[in-house]
CSV table of C-alpha atoms in Angstrom, one decimal:
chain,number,residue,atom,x,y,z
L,303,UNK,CA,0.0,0.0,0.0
L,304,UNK,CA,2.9,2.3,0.8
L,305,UNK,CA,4.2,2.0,-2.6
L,306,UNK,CA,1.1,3.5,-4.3
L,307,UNK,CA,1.9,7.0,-2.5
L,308,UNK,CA,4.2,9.5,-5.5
L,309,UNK,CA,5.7,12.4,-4.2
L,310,UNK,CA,5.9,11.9,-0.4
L,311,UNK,CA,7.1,9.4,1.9
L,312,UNK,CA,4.5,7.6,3.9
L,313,UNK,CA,5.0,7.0,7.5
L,314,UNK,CA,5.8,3.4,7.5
L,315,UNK,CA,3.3,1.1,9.9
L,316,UNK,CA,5.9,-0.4,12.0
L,317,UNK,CA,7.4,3.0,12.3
L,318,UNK,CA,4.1,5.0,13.1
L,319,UNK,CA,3.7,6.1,16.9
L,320,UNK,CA,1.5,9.0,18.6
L,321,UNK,CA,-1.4,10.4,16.9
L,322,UNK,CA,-0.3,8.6,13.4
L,323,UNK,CA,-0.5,5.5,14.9
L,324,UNK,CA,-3.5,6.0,16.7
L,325,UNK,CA,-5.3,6.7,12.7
L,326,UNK,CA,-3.5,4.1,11.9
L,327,UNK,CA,-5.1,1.6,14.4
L,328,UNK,CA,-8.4,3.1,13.7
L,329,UNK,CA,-8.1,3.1,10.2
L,330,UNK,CA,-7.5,-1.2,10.1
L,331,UNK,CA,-10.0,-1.7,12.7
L,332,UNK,CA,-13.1,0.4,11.0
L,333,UNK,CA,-11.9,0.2,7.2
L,334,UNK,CA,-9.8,-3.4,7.0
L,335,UNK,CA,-7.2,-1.8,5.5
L,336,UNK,CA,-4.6,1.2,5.8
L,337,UNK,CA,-6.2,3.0,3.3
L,338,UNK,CA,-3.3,4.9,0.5
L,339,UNK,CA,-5.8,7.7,0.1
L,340,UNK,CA,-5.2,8.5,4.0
L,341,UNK,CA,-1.9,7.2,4.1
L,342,UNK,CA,-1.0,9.8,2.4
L,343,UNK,CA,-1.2,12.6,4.3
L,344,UNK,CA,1.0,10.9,7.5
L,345,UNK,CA,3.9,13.6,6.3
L,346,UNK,CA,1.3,15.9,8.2
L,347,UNK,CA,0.1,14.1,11.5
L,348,UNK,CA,-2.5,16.7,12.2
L,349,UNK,CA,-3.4,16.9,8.7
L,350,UNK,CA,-3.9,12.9,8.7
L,351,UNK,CA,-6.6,13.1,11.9
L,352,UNK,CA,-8.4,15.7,10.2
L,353,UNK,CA,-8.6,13.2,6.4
L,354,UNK,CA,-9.2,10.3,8.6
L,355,UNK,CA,-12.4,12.3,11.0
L,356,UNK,CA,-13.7,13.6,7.5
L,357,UNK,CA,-13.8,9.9,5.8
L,358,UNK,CA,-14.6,7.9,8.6
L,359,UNK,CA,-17.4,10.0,10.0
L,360,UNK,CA,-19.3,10.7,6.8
L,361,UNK,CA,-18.5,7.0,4.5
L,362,UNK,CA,-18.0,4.4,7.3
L,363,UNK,CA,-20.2,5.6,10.1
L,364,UNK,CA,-24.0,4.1,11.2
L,365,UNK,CA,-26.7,6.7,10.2
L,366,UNK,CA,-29.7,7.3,8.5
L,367,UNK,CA,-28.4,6.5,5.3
L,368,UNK,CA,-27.0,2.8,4.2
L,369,UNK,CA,-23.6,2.2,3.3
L,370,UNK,CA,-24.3,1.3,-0.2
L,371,UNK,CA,-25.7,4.6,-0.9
L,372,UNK,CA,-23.1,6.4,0.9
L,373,UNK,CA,-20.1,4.4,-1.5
L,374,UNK,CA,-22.6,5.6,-4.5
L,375,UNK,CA,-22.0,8.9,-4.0
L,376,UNK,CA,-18.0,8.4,-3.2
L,377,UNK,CA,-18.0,6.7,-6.8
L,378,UNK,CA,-20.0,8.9,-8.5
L,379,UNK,CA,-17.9,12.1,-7.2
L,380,UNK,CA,-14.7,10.6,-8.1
L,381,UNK,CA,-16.0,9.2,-11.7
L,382,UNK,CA,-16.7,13.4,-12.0
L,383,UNK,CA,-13.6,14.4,-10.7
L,384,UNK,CA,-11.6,12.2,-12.9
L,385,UNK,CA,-10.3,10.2,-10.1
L,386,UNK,CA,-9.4,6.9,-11.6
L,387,UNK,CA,-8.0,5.5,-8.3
L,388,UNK,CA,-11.2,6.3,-5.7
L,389,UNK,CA,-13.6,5.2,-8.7
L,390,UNK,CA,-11.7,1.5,-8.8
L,391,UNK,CA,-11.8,1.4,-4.8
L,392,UNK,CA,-15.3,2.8,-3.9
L,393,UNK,CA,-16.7,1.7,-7.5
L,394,UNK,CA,-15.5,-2.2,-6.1
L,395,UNK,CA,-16.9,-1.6,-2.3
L,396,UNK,CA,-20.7,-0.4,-4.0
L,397,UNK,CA,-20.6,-3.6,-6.7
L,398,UNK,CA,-20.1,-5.2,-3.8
L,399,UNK,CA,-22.8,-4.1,-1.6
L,400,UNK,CA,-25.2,-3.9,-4.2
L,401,UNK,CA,-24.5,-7.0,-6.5
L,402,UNK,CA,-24.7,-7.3,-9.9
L,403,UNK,CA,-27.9,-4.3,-9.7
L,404,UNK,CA,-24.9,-2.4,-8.5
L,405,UNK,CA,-23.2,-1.9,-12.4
L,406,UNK,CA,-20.5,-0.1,-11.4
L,407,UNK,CA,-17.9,-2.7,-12.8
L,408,UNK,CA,-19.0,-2.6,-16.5
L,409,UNK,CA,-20.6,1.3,-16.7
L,410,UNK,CA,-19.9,3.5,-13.8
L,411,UNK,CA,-23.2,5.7,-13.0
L,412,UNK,CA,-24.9,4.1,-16.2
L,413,UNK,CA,-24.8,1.3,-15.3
L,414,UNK,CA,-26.9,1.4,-11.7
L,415,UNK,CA,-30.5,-0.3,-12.1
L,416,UNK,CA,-31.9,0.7,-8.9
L,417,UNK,CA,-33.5,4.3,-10.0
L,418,UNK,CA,-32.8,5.9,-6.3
L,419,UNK,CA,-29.5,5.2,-6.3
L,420,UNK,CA,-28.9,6.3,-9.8
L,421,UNK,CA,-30.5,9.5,-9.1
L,422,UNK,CA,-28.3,9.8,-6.2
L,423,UNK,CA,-25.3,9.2,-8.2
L,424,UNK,CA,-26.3,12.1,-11.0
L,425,UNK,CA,-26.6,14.5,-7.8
L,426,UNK,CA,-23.5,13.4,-6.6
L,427,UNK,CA,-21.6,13.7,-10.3
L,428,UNK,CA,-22.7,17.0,-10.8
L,429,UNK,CA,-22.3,18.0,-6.9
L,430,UNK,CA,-19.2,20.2,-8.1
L,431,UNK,CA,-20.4,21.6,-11.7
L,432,UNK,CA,-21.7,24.8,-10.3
L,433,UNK,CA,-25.0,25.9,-11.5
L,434,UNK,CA,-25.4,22.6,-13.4
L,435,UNK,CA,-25.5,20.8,-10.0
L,436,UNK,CA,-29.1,18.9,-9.4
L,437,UNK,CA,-31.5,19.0,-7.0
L,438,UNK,CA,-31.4,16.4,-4.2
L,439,UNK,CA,-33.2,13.7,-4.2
L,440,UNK,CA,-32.9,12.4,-0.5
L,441,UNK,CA,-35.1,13.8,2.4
L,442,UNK,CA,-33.2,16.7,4.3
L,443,UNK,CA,-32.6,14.7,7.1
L,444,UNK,CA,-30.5,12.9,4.9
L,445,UNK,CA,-28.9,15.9,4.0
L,446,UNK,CA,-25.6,15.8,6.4
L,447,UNK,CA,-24.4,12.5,5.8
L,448,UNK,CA,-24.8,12.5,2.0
L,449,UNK,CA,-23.3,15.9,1.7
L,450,UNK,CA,-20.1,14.9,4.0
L,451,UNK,CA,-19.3,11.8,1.9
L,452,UNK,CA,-19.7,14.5,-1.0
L,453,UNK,CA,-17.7,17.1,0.6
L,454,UNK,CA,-15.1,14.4,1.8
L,455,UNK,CA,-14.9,13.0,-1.8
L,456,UNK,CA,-14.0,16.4,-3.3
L,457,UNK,CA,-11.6,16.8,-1.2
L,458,UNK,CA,-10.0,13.8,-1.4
L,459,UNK,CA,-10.3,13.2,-4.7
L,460,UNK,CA,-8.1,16.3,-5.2
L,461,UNK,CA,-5.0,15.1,-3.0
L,462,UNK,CA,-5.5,11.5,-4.6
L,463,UNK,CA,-5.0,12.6,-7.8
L,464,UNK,CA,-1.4,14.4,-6.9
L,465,UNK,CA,-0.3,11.8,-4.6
L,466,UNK,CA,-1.7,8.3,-5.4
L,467,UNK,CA,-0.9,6.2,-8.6
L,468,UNK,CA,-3.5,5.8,-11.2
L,469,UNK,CA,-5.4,2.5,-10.0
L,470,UNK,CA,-4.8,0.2,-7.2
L,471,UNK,CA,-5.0,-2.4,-9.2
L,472,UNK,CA,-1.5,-4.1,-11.0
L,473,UNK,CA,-1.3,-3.6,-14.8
L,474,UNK,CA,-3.0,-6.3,-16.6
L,475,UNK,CA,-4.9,-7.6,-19.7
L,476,UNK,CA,-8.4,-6.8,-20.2
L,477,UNK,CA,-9.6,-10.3,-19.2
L,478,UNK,CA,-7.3,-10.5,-16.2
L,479,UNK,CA,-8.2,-7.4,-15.2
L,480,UNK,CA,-12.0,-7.7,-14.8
L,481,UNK,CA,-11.4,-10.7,-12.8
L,482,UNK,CA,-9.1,-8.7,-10.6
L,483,UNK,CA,-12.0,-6.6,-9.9
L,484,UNK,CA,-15.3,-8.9,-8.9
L,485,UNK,CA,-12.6,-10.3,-6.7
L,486,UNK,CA,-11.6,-6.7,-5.4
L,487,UNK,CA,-15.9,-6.2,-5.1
L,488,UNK,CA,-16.5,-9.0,-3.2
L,489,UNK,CA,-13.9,-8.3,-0.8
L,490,UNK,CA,-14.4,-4.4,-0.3
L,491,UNK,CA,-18.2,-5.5,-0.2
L,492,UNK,CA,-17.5,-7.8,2.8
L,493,UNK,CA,-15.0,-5.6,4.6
L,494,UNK,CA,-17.7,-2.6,4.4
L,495,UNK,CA,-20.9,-4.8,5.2
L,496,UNK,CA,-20.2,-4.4,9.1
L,497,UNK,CA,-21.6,-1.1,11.1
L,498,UNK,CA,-19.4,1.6,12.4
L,499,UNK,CA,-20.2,3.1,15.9
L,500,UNK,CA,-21.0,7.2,14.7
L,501,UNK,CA,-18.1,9.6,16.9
L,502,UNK,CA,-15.1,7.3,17.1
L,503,UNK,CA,-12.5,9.2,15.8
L,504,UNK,CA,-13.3,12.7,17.4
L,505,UNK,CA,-11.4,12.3,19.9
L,506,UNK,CA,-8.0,12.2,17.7
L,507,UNK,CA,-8.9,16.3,17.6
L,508,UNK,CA,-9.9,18.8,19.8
L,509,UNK,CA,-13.0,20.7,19.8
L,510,UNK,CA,-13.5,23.0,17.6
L,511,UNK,CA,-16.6,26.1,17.0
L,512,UNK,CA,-19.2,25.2,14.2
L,513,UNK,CA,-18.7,27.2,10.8
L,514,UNK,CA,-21.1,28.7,8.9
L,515,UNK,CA,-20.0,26.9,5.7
L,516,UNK,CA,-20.5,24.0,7.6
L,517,UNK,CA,-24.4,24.5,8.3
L,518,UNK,CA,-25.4,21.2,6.3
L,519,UNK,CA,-23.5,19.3,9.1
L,520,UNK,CA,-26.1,20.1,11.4
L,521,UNK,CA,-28.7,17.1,12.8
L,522,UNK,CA,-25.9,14.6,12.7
L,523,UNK,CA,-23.5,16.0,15.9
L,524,UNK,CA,-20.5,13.4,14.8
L,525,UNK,CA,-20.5,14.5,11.5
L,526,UNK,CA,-20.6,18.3,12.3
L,527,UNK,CA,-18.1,17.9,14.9
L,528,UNK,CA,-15.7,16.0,12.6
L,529,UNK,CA,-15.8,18.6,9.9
L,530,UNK,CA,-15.3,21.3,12.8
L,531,UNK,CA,-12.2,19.6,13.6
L,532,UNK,CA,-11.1,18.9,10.7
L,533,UNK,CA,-11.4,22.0,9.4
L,534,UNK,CA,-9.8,23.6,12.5
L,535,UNK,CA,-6.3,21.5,12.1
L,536,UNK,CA,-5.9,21.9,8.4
L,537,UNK,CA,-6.5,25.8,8.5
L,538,UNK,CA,-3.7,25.9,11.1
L,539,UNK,CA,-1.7,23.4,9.0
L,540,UNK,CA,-2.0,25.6,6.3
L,541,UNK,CA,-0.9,28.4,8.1
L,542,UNK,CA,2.3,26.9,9.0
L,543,UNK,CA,3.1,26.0,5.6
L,544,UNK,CA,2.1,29.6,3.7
L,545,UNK,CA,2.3,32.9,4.9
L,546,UNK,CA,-0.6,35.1,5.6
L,547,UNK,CA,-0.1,37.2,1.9
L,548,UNK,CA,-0.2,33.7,-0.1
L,549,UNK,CA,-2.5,32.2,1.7
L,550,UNK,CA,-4.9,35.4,0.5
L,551,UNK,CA,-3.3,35.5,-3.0
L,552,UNK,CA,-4.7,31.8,-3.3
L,553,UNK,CA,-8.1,32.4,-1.6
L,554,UNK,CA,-8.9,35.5,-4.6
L,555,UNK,CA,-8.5,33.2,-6.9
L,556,UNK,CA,-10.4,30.1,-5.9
L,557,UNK,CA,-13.2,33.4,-5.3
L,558,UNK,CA,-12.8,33.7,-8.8
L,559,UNK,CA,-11.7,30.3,-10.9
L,560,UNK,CA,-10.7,30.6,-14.6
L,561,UNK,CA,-12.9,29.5,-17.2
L,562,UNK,CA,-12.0,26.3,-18.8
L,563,UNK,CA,-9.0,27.1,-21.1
L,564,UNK,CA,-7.8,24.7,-23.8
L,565,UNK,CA,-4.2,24.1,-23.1
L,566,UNK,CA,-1.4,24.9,-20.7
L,567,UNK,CA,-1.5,26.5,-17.4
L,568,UNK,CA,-1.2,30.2,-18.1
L,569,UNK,CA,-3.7,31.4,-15.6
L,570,UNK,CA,-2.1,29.7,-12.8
L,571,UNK,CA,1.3,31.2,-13.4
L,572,UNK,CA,-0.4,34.7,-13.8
L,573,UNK,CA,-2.0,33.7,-10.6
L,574,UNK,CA,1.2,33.7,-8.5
L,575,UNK,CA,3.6,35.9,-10.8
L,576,UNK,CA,2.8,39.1,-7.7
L,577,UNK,CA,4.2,35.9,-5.4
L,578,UNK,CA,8.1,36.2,-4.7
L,579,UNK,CA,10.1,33.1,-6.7
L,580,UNK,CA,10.3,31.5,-3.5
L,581,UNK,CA,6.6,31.8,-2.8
L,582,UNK,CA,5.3,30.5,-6.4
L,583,UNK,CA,5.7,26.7,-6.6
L,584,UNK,CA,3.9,25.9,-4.1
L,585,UNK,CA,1.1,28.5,-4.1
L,586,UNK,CA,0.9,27.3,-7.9
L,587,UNK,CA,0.8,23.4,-6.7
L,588,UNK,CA,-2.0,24.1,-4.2
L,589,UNK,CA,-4.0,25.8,-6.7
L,590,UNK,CA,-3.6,23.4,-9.1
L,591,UNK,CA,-4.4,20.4,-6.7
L,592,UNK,CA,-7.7,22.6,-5.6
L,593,UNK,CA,-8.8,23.3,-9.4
L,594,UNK,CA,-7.1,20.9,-11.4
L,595,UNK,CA,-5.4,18.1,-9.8
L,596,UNK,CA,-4.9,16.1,-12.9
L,597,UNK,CA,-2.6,18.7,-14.6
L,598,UNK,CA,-0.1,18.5,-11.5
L,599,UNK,CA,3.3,16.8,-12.9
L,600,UNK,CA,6.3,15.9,-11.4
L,601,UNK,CA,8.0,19.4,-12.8
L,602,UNK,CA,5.6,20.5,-10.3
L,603,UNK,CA,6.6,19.3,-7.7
L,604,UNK,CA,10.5,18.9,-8.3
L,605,UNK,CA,9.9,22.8,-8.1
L,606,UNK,CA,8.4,22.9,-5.0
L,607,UNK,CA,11.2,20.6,-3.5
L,608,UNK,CA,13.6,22.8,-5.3
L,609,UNK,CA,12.3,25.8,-3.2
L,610,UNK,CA,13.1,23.7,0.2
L,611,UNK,CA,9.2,22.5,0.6
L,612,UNK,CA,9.1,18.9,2.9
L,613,UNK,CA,6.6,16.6,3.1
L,614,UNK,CA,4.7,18.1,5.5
L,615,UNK,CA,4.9,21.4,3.9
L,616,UNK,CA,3.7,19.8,0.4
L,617,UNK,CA,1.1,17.6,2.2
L,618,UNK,CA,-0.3,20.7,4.2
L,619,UNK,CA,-0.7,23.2,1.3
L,620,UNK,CA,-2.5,21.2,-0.7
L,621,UNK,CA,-5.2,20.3,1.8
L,622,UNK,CA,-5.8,23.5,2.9
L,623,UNK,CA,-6.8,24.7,-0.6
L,624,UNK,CA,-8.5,21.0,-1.3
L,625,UNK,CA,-10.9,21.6,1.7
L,626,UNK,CA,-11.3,24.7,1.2
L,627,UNK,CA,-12.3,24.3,-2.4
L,628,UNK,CA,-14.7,21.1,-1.1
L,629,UNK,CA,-16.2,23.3,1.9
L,630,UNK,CA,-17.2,26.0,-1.0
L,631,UNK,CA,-19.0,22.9,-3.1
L,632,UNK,CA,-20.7,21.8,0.4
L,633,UNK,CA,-22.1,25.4,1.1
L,634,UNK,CA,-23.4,25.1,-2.2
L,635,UNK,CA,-25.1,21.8,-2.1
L,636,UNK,CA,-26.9,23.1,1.2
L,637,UNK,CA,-28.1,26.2,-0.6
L,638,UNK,CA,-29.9,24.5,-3.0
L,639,UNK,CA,-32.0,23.2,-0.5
L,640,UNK,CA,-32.4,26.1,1.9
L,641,UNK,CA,-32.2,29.0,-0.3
L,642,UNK,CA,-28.9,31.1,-2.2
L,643,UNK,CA,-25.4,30.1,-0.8
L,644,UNK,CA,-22.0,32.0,-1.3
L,645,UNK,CA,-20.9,31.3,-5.1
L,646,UNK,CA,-18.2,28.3,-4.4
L,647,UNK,CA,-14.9,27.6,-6.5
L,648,UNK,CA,-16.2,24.5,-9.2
L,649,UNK,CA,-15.5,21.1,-8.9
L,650,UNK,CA,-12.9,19.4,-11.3
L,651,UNK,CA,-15.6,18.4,-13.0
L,652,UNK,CA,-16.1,21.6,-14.6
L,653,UNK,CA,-12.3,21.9,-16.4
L,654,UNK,CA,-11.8,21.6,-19.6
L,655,UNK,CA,-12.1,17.4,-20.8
L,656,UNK,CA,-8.5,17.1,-21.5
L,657,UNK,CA,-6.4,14.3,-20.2
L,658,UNK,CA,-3.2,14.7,-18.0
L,659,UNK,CA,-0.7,13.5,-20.7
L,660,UNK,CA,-2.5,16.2,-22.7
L,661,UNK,CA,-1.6,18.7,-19.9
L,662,UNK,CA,1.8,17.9,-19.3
């Protein structure tokens, strides 16, 4: 699992102890495995708890909603946001739940015969696309746990795309390869069929004040209090890895996104060019993970390093502009149910349809 992380070194789990291995314990008791999506971020301890409270509280927790519904929407973001890896994981655990009615091997959101759930999954595909975004088709009570798993997928889906490999799955022929999978369904299916005590993992961070943003949270406490938390140790994360100046810079222009441009990545260099040549790599990486993850390359990176950026420092500034870019899609998703919200920053969804070999 380690060796699907690119670009940071994963704490190792023999070597993990304090906070990281608390996660980490968690994490192969309530999920069955030490997930690579959360792995990820263990550069950043605090930055870990906060993934980890997000993910576990909204897709693995008991609720109101069922956990085949709740993988739907996880699938159905990531298939949006061009997320090849959390569509092969979460696309697996809801084939597996749901059985052959589930579709998701052969045709993604097409392919789901139940019409709920495939309603669910066009909400959930278009939760990012601005004011192409549907209405909900769930009950409001509904309302907090669907739009965390949403929330949580958007802003995973961004760090996945920079820091995970392609698929979790090994190269390998066509025939091979869908074998590979109904195994991988039956198994994700089984490992996410038992129920998850709600509130678990709050404890790994300390209280924090409710948001506004965060309004859809509320009727589910654990799920509002995770988000709070959460919330609360990436901002201070992201403090500690850009100054105050940058950390504006970026927030005017996920305020105001480009429009989808064919080619290259002129607006985000125009977007940090005021930035000092120390400053720019890694305000232009975090602004790429938040708006378009896919076009992030190794140059990238190598640039960021160049410019004496660790781990923690890499791991850090890209979450903070992830989450904040998901909270924006959240406040959205609420208002469409209770009435005008704040304009957020689009999902990936709404880029330009070009391909990362394309970018590069």
């Amino acid at each position: 699992m380690l060796t699907h992380v690119r670009h940071v070194t994963p704490v190792a789990p023999e070597a993990a102890d304090g906070p990281v291995a608390r996660v980490y314990r968690q994490m192969a008791d309530d999920f069955g495995v030490l997930a690579p999506p959360v792995l990820l971020h263990s550069p950043s301890p605090d930055v870990l708890r906060a993934c980890w409270l997000m993910l576990r509280e909204t897709l693995l927790a008991d609720g109101l909603v069922g956990r085949e519904a709740k993988e739907v929407v996880a699938a159905a973001v990531s298939e949006s946001n061009r997320c090849p890896y959390c569509v092969e994981v979460h696309g697996a655990t809801a084939a597996g739940l749901l059985g052959e009615a589930g579709g998701w091997l052969s045709a993604g959101v097409g392919g789901i015969g139940d019409p709920r759930l495939r309603a669910l999954a066009e909400w959930a595909r278009h939760s990012g696309a601005g004011a192409r975004r549907r209405p909900p088709p769930f009950p409001a009570e509904h309302g907090p746990e669907l739009i965390g798993v949403a929330v949580a997928f958007h802003y995973l889906n961004r760090m996945v795309s920079v820091f995970l490999q392609d698929s979790p799955l090994p190269p390998a022929p066509a025939g091979i390869r869908a074998g590979v999978r109904r195994t991988a369904a039956r198994i994700m299916g089984a490992l996410a069929r038992p129920g998850r005590t709600p509130g678990r993992s709050l404890d790994l961070l300390p209280p924090a004040p409710p948001e506004d943003d965060l309004a859809w949270a509320v009727g589910q406490p654990h799920v509002a209090a995770a988000f709070a938390r959460a919330g609360q140790a990436v901002r201070r994360a992201g403090e500690a890895a850009l100054p105050e100046h940058v950390r504006r810079r970026i927030l005017t222009c996920l305020a105001d996104p480009p429009p989808p441009e064919p080619g290259g990545g002129r607006w985000f260099d125009a977007a940090v060019a005021e930035l000092s040549p120390a400053e720019r790599p890694v305000a232009r990486l975090a602004l790429l993970t938040a708006l378009a993850p896919y076009r992030v390359t190794d140059a990238d990176v190598t640039a960021c390093r160049d410019g004496g950026a660790g781990d923690a420092a890499l791991v850090a500034a890209t979450a903070w502009t992830s989450l904040a870019t998901a909270r924006r899609i959240g406040a959205g998703l609420h208002g469409d149910r209770t009435g005008p919200a704040p304009l957020g920053a689009p999902g990936v969804a709404d880029r330009e349809e070009t391909s990362r070999a394309g970018e590069a």
